[in-house]
Amino acid sequence: MNLGTKAYEQIEKIVPINQKLVQELNTGAHTSDEIRQAVSQIINETIDSSTEIRLPFWTDFGRNLHIGKNVFINSGSMFTDMGGIYLGDNVLIGPNVTIASVNHRVDPVQRRHLDLKSVYIHDNAWIGSNVTITPGVVIGENSIVGAGAVVTKNVPANTIVGGVPAQIIRTIKGEN
């Protein structure tokens, strides 16, 4: 997305509105219902009553964040969602997680322009505390990302990853 385009101008209209809403949300005490209602307004989609969001909650845009049912988002998480972030059902997001769907270009002349790549976190995934997920990554169903990991590549379904950069630790098998 290039600066000065009509698409960028549309984003620039939404950002100040949503930043005010995010700041108001994070500077007061709120019930779970009030938090869901405020986040629903920010993302322009209804948050299911089964979802729980702990404050502070951060997003740079808001309108391209999509949250499934029975999702838990712990405090201090940041969603850089202009490129699209999709959280499936039953996803767990640990504290201080950063999910980025936006990157800047390498060429210094174009550095202020943005490259947008959606992030998908599929059903039942668990993202540990202080994880960073980079643009374009897909986290497979039932997968676990260990605390502190930096995820730069797709994570297959039913897989545990950890480290910097994240590497496969093992496959999840039925553990009853």
C-alpha atoms as a PDB file:
ATOM      1  CA  MET A   1       0.000   0.000   0.000  1.00  0.00           C
ATOM      2  CA  ASN A   2       1.501   3.256  -1.108  1.00  0.00           C
ATOM      3  CA  LEU A   3       1.250   6.574   0.692  1.00  0.00           C
ATOM      4  CA  GLY A   4      -0.849   9.152  -1.111  1.00  0.00           C
ATOM      5  CA  THR A   5      -3.253   6.647  -2.661  1.00  0.00           C
ATOM      6  CA  LYS A   6      -7.028   6.631  -2.135  1.00  0.00           C
ATOM      7  CA  ALA A   7      -6.778   3.348  -0.208  1.00  0.00           C
ATOM      8  CA  TYR A   8      -4.258   4.885   2.176  1.00  0.00           C
ATOM      9  CA  GLU A   9      -6.419   7.980   2.577  1.00  0.00           C
ATOM     10  CA  GLN A  10      -9.332   5.758   3.665  1.00  0.00           C
ATOM     11  CA  ILE A  11      -7.134   4.146   6.304  1.00  0.00           C
ATOM     12  CA  GLU A  12      -5.994   7.563   7.503  1.00  0.00           C
ATOM     13  CA  LYS A  13      -9.660   8.445   8.165  1.00  0.00           C
ATOM     14  CA  ILE A  14     -10.240   5.376  10.361  1.00  0.00           C
ATOM     15  CA  VAL A  15      -6.976   5.372  12.358  1.00  0.00           C
ATOM     16  CA  PRO A  16      -7.606   8.515  14.471  1.00  0.00           C
ATOM     17  CA  ILE A  17     -11.135   7.378  15.318  1.00  0.00           C
ATOM     18  CA  ASN A  18      -9.990   3.934  16.396  1.00  0.00           C
ATOM     19  CA  GLN A  19      -6.922   5.204  18.253  1.00  0.00           C
ATOM     20  CA  LYS A  20      -9.204   7.366  20.393  1.00  0.00           C
ATOM     21  CA  LEU A  21     -11.444   4.346  21.074  1.00  0.00           C
ATOM     22  CA  VAL A  22      -8.422   2.184  21.980  1.00  0.00           C
ATOM     23  CA  GLN A  23      -7.096   4.854  24.339  1.00  0.00           C
ATOM     24  CA  GLU A  24     -10.482   5.234  26.025  1.00  0.00           C
ATOM     25  CA  LEU A  25     -10.789   1.461  26.386  1.00  0.00           C
ATOM     26  CA  ASN A  26      -7.369   1.151  28.013  1.00  0.00           C
ATOM     27  CA  THR A  27      -7.710   4.027  30.469  1.00  0.00           C
ATOM     28  CA  GLY A  28     -10.729   2.886  32.462  1.00  0.00           C
ATOM     29  CA  ALA A  29     -12.216  -0.046  34.313  1.00  0.00           C
ATOM     30  CA  HIS A  30     -14.664  -2.062  32.214  1.00  0.00           C
ATOM     31  CA  THR A  31     -16.753  -5.199  32.508  1.00  0.00           C
ATOM     32  CA  SER A  32     -16.157  -8.059  30.076  1.00  0.00           C
ATOM     33  CA  ASP A  33     -19.301  -7.044  28.190  1.00  0.00           C
ATOM     34  CA  GLU A  34     -18.109  -3.434  27.918  1.00  0.00           C
ATOM     35  CA  ILE A  35     -14.723  -4.594  26.627  1.00  0.00           C
ATOM     36  CA  ARG A  36     -16.343  -6.804  23.979  1.00  0.00           C
ATOM     37  CA  GLN A  37     -18.638  -3.946  22.980  1.00  0.00           C
ATOM     38  CA  ALA A  38     -15.741  -1.478  22.649  1.00  0.00           C
ATOM     39  CA  VAL A  39     -13.575  -3.920  20.688  1.00  0.00           C
ATOM     40  CA  SER A  40     -16.573  -4.722  18.461  1.00  0.00           C
ATOM     41  CA  GLN A  41     -16.820  -1.020  17.661  1.00  0.00           C
ATOM     42  CA  ILE A  42     -13.074  -0.819  16.936  1.00  0.00           C
ATOM     43  CA  ILE A  43     -13.013  -3.854  14.607  1.00  0.00           C
ATOM     44  CA  ASN A  44     -16.491  -3.183  13.174  1.00  0.00           C
ATOM     45  CA  GLU A  45     -17.619  -6.770  13.888  1.00  0.00           C
ATOM     46  CA  THR A  46     -19.576  -8.218  16.792  1.00  0.00           C
ATOM     47  CA  ILE A  47     -17.390 -10.076  19.293  1.00  0.00           C
ATOM     48  CA  ASP A  48     -19.064 -13.280  20.483  1.00  0.00           C
ATOM     49  CA  SER A  49     -20.019 -13.376  24.181  1.00  0.00           C
ATOM     50  CA  SER A  50     -17.787 -16.455  24.613  1.00  0.00           C
ATOM     51  CA  THR A  51     -14.663 -14.393  23.888  1.00  0.00           C
ATOM     52  CA  GLU A  52     -12.655 -12.767  26.672  1.00  0.00           C
ATOM     53  CA  ILE A  53     -10.250  -9.866  26.165  1.00  0.00           C
ATOM     54  CA  ARG A  54      -8.000  -8.566  28.939  1.00  0.00           C
ATOM     55  CA  LEU A  55      -6.793  -4.979  28.959  1.00  0.00           C
ATOM     56  CA  PRO A  56      -4.729  -3.300  27.789  1.00  0.00           C
ATOM     57  CA  PHE A  57      -5.659  -4.231  24.236  1.00  0.00           C
ATOM     58  CA  TRP A  58      -3.787  -2.625  21.331  1.00  0.00           C
ATOM     59  CA  THR A  59      -4.398  -2.320  17.614  1.00  0.00           C
ATOM     60  CA  ASP A  60      -2.996   0.144  15.098  1.00  0.00           C
ATOM     61  CA  PHE A  61      -5.992  -0.014  12.739  1.00  0.00           C
ATOM     62  CA  GLY A  62      -8.676  -2.384  14.000  1.00  0.00           C
ATOM     63  CA  ARG A  63     -10.880  -2.898  10.966  1.00  0.00           C
ATOM     64  CA  ASN A  64      -8.897  -5.879   9.655  1.00  0.00           C
ATOM     65  CA  LEU A  65      -8.868  -7.845  12.905  1.00  0.00           C
ATOM     66  CA  HIS A  66     -11.291 -10.797  12.885  1.00  0.00           C
ATOM     67  CA  ILE A  67     -11.921 -12.703  16.117  1.00  0.00           C
ATOM     68  CA  GLY A  68     -13.655 -16.097  16.309  1.00  0.00           C
ATOM     69  CA  LYS A  69     -15.708 -17.593  19.137  1.00  0.00           C
ATOM     70  CA  ASN A  70     -14.370 -18.634  22.543  1.00  0.00           C
ATOM     71  CA  VAL A  71     -11.124 -16.722  21.999  1.00  0.00           C
ATOM     72  CA  PHE A  72      -9.006 -15.567  24.953  1.00  0.00           C
ATOM     73  CA  ILE A  73      -6.732 -12.556  24.445  1.00  0.00           C
ATOM     74  CA  ASN A  74      -4.508 -11.808  27.413  1.00  0.00           C
ATOM     75  CA  SER A  75      -3.312  -8.349  28.457  1.00  0.00           C
ATOM     76  CA  GLY A  76      -0.841  -6.238  26.532  1.00  0.00           C
ATOM     77  CA  SER A  77      -1.267  -7.886  23.136  1.00  0.00           C
ATOM     78  CA  MET A  78      -0.700  -5.797  19.993  1.00  0.00           C
ATOM     79  CA  PHE A  79      -2.466  -6.447  16.704  1.00  0.00           C
ATOM     80  CA  THR A  80      -0.935  -4.633  13.729  1.00  0.00           C
ATOM     81  CA  ASP A  81      -3.841  -5.627  11.539  1.00  0.00           C
ATOM     82  CA  MET A  82      -3.910  -3.421   8.467  1.00  0.00           C
ATOM     83  CA  GLY A  83      -2.991  -6.460   6.330  1.00  0.00           C
ATOM     84  CA  GLY A  84      -5.545  -8.685   8.080  1.00  0.00           C
ATOM     85  CA  ILE A  85      -5.370 -10.860  11.195  1.00  0.00           C
ATOM     86  CA  TYR A  86      -7.753 -13.803  11.510  1.00  0.00           C
ATOM     87  CA  LEU A  87      -8.185 -15.606  14.839  1.00  0.00           C
ATOM     88  CA  GLY A  88     -10.146 -18.861  14.608  1.00  0.00           C
ATOM     89  CA  ASP A  89     -12.361 -20.318  17.299  1.00  0.00           C
ATOM     90  CA  ASN A  90     -10.898 -21.392  20.669  1.00  0.00           C
ATOM     91  CA  VAL A  91      -7.623 -19.509  20.087  1.00  0.00           C
ATOM     92  CA  LEU A  92      -5.565 -18.571  23.151  1.00  0.00           C
ATOM     93  CA  ILE A  93      -3.349 -15.470  22.950  1.00  0.00           C
ATOM     94  CA  GLY A  94      -0.868 -15.037  25.821  1.00  0.00           C
ATOM     95  CA  PRO A  95       0.171 -11.725  27.374  1.00  0.00           C
ATOM     96  CA  ASN A  96       2.275  -9.266  25.394  1.00  0.00           C
ATOM     97  CA  VAL A  97       1.893 -11.058  22.070  1.00  0.00           C
ATOM     98  CA  THR A  98       2.577  -9.047  18.909  1.00  0.00           C
ATOM     99  CA  ILE A  99       0.933 -10.088  15.655  1.00  0.00           C
ATOM    100  CA  ALA A 100       1.999  -8.025  12.636  1.00  0.00           C
ATOM    101  CA  SER A 101       0.414  -8.125   9.193  1.00  0.00           C
ATOM    102  CA  VAL A 102       2.300  -5.060   7.982  1.00  0.00           C
ATOM    103  CA  ASN A 103       5.899  -4.533   6.969  1.00  0.00           C
ATOM    104  CA  HIS A 104       7.883  -1.691   5.443  1.00  0.00           C
ATOM    105  CA  ARG A 105       9.813  -1.989   2.220  1.00  0.00           C
ATOM    106  CA  VAL A 106      13.563  -2.561   2.095  1.00  0.00           C
ATOM    107  CA  ASP A 107      14.251   0.106  -0.556  1.00  0.00           C
ATOM    108  CA  PRO A 108      14.963   3.335   1.379  1.00  0.00           C
ATOM    109  CA  VAL A 109      13.125   5.403  -1.234  1.00  0.00           C
ATOM    110  CA  GLN A 110       9.968   3.336  -0.644  1.00  0.00           C
ATOM    111  CA  ARG A 111      10.472   2.682   3.090  1.00  0.00           C
ATOM    112  CA  ARG A 112       7.310   4.557   4.142  1.00  0.00           C
ATOM    113  CA  HIS A 113       5.136   2.427   1.846  1.00  0.00           C
ATOM    114  CA  LEU A 114       3.607  -0.715   3.336  1.00  0.00           C
ATOM    115  CA  ASP A 115       3.558  -4.371   2.366  1.00  0.00           C
ATOM    116  CA  LEU A 116       0.446  -6.092   3.701  1.00  0.00           C
ATOM    117  CA  LYS A 117       0.293  -9.857   4.342  1.00  0.00           C
ATOM    118  CA  SER A 118      -2.497 -11.479   6.321  1.00  0.00           C
ATOM    119  CA  VAL A 119      -1.850 -13.635   9.388  1.00  0.00           C
ATOM    120  CA  TYR A 120      -4.104 -16.632  10.068  1.00  0.00           C
ATOM    121  CA  ILE A 121      -4.272 -18.368  13.437  1.00  0.00           C
ATOM    122  CA  HIS A 122      -6.467 -21.428  13.068  1.00  0.00           C
ATOM    123  CA  ASP A 123      -8.851 -23.049  15.556  1.00  0.00           C
ATOM    124  CA  ASN A 124      -7.531 -24.244  18.921  1.00  0.00           C
ATOM    125  CA  ALA A 125      -4.086 -22.670  18.492  1.00  0.00           C
ATOM    126  CA  TRP A 126      -2.283 -21.464  21.610  1.00  0.00           C
ATOM    127  CA  ILE A 127       0.114 -18.539  21.303  1.00  0.00           C
ATOM    128  CA  GLY A 128       2.371 -18.254  24.388  1.00  0.00           C
ATOM    129  CA  SER A 129       3.398 -15.061  26.153  1.00  0.00           C
ATOM    130  CA  ASN A 130       5.709 -12.560  24.439  1.00  0.00           C
ATOM    131  CA  VAL A 131       5.437 -14.253  21.032  1.00  0.00           C
ATOM    132  CA  THR A 132       5.943 -12.235  17.850  1.00  0.00           C
ATOM    133  CA  ILE A 133       4.220 -13.414  14.674  1.00  0.00           C
ATOM    134  CA  THR A 134       5.415 -11.776  11.453  1.00  0.00           C
ATOM    135  CA  PRO A 135       3.393 -10.856   8.335  1.00  0.00           C
ATOM    136  CA  GLY A 136       2.039 -13.644   6.150  1.00  0.00           C
ATOM    137  CA  VAL A 137       2.377 -16.444   8.738  1.00  0.00           C
ATOM    138  CA  VAL A 138      -0.242 -19.180   9.140  1.00  0.00           C
ATOM    139  CA  ILE A 139      -0.504 -20.990  12.477  1.00  0.00           C
ATOM    140  CA  GLY A 140      -2.144 -24.379  11.947  1.00  0.00           C
ATOM    141  CA  GLU A 141      -5.056 -25.849  13.873  1.00  0.00           C
ATOM    142  CA  ASN A 142      -4.262 -27.125  17.402  1.00  0.00           C
ATOM    143  CA  SER A 143      -0.685 -25.804  17.254  1.00  0.00           C
ATOM    144  CA  ILE A 144       1.243 -24.266  20.140  1.00  0.00           C
ATOM    145  CA  VAL A 145       3.778 -21.447  19.851  1.00  0.00           C
ATOM    146  CA  GLY A 146       6.079 -21.439  22.900  1.00  0.00           C
ATOM    147  CA  ALA A 147       6.639 -18.319  24.971  1.00  0.00           C
ATOM    148  CA  GLY A 148       9.083 -15.795  23.525  1.00  0.00           C
ATOM    149  CA  ALA A 149       9.143 -17.333  20.041  1.00  0.00           C
ATOM    150  CA  VAL A 150       9.482 -15.268  16.881  1.00  0.00           C
ATOM    151  CA  VAL A 151       7.423 -16.938  14.161  1.00  0.00           C
ATOM    152  CA  THR A 152       8.651 -16.150  10.649  1.00  0.00           C
ATOM    153  CA  LYS A 153       7.364 -19.256   8.822  1.00  0.00           C
ATOM    154  CA  ASN A 154       4.083 -21.157   8.724  1.00  0.00           C
ATOM    155  CA  VAL A 155       3.421 -23.592  11.561  1.00  0.00           C
ATOM    156  CA  PRO A 156       1.780 -26.871  10.491  1.00  0.00           C
ATOM    157  CA  ALA A 157      -1.349 -28.108  12.262  1.00  0.00           C
ATOM    158  CA  ASN A 158      -0.823 -30.109  15.469  1.00  0.00           C
ATOM    159  CA  THR A 159       2.729 -28.830  15.954  1.00  0.00           C
ATOM    160  CA  ILE A 160       4.629 -27.223  18.820  1.00  0.00           C
ATOM    161  CA  VAL A 161       7.211 -24.589  17.878  1.00  0.00           C
ATOM    162  CA  GLY A 162       9.542 -22.394  19.898  1.00  0.00           C
ATOM    163  CA  GLY A 163      12.673 -20.293  19.739  1.00  0.00           C
ATOM    164  CA  VAL A 164      14.051 -17.423  17.698  1.00  0.00           C
ATOM    165  CA  PRO A 165      13.338 -17.972  14.919  1.00  0.00           C
ATOM    166  CA  ALA A 166      10.668 -20.521  15.816  1.00  0.00           C
ATOM    167  CA  GLN A 167      11.543 -24.130  15.000  1.00  0.00           C
ATOM    168  CA  ILE A 168       9.468 -27.298  15.241  1.00  0.00           C
ATOM    169  CA  ILE A 169       9.839 -28.969  18.638  1.00  0.00           C
ATOM    170  CA  ARG A 170       7.427 -31.840  18.155  1.00  0.00           C
ATOM    171  CA  THR A 171       4.101 -32.967  16.760  1.00  0.00           C
ATOM    172  CA  ILE A 172       1.030 -33.083  18.973  1.00  0.00           C
ATOM    173  CA  LYS A 173      -0.534 -36.530  19.092  1.00  0.00           C
ATOM    174  CA  GLY A 174      -3.753 -37.456  20.916  1.00  0.00           C
ATOM    175  CA  GLU A 175      -2.745 -37.088  24.557  1.00  0.00           C
ATOM    176  CA  ASN A 176      -5.555 -38.345  26.784  1.00  0.00           C
END
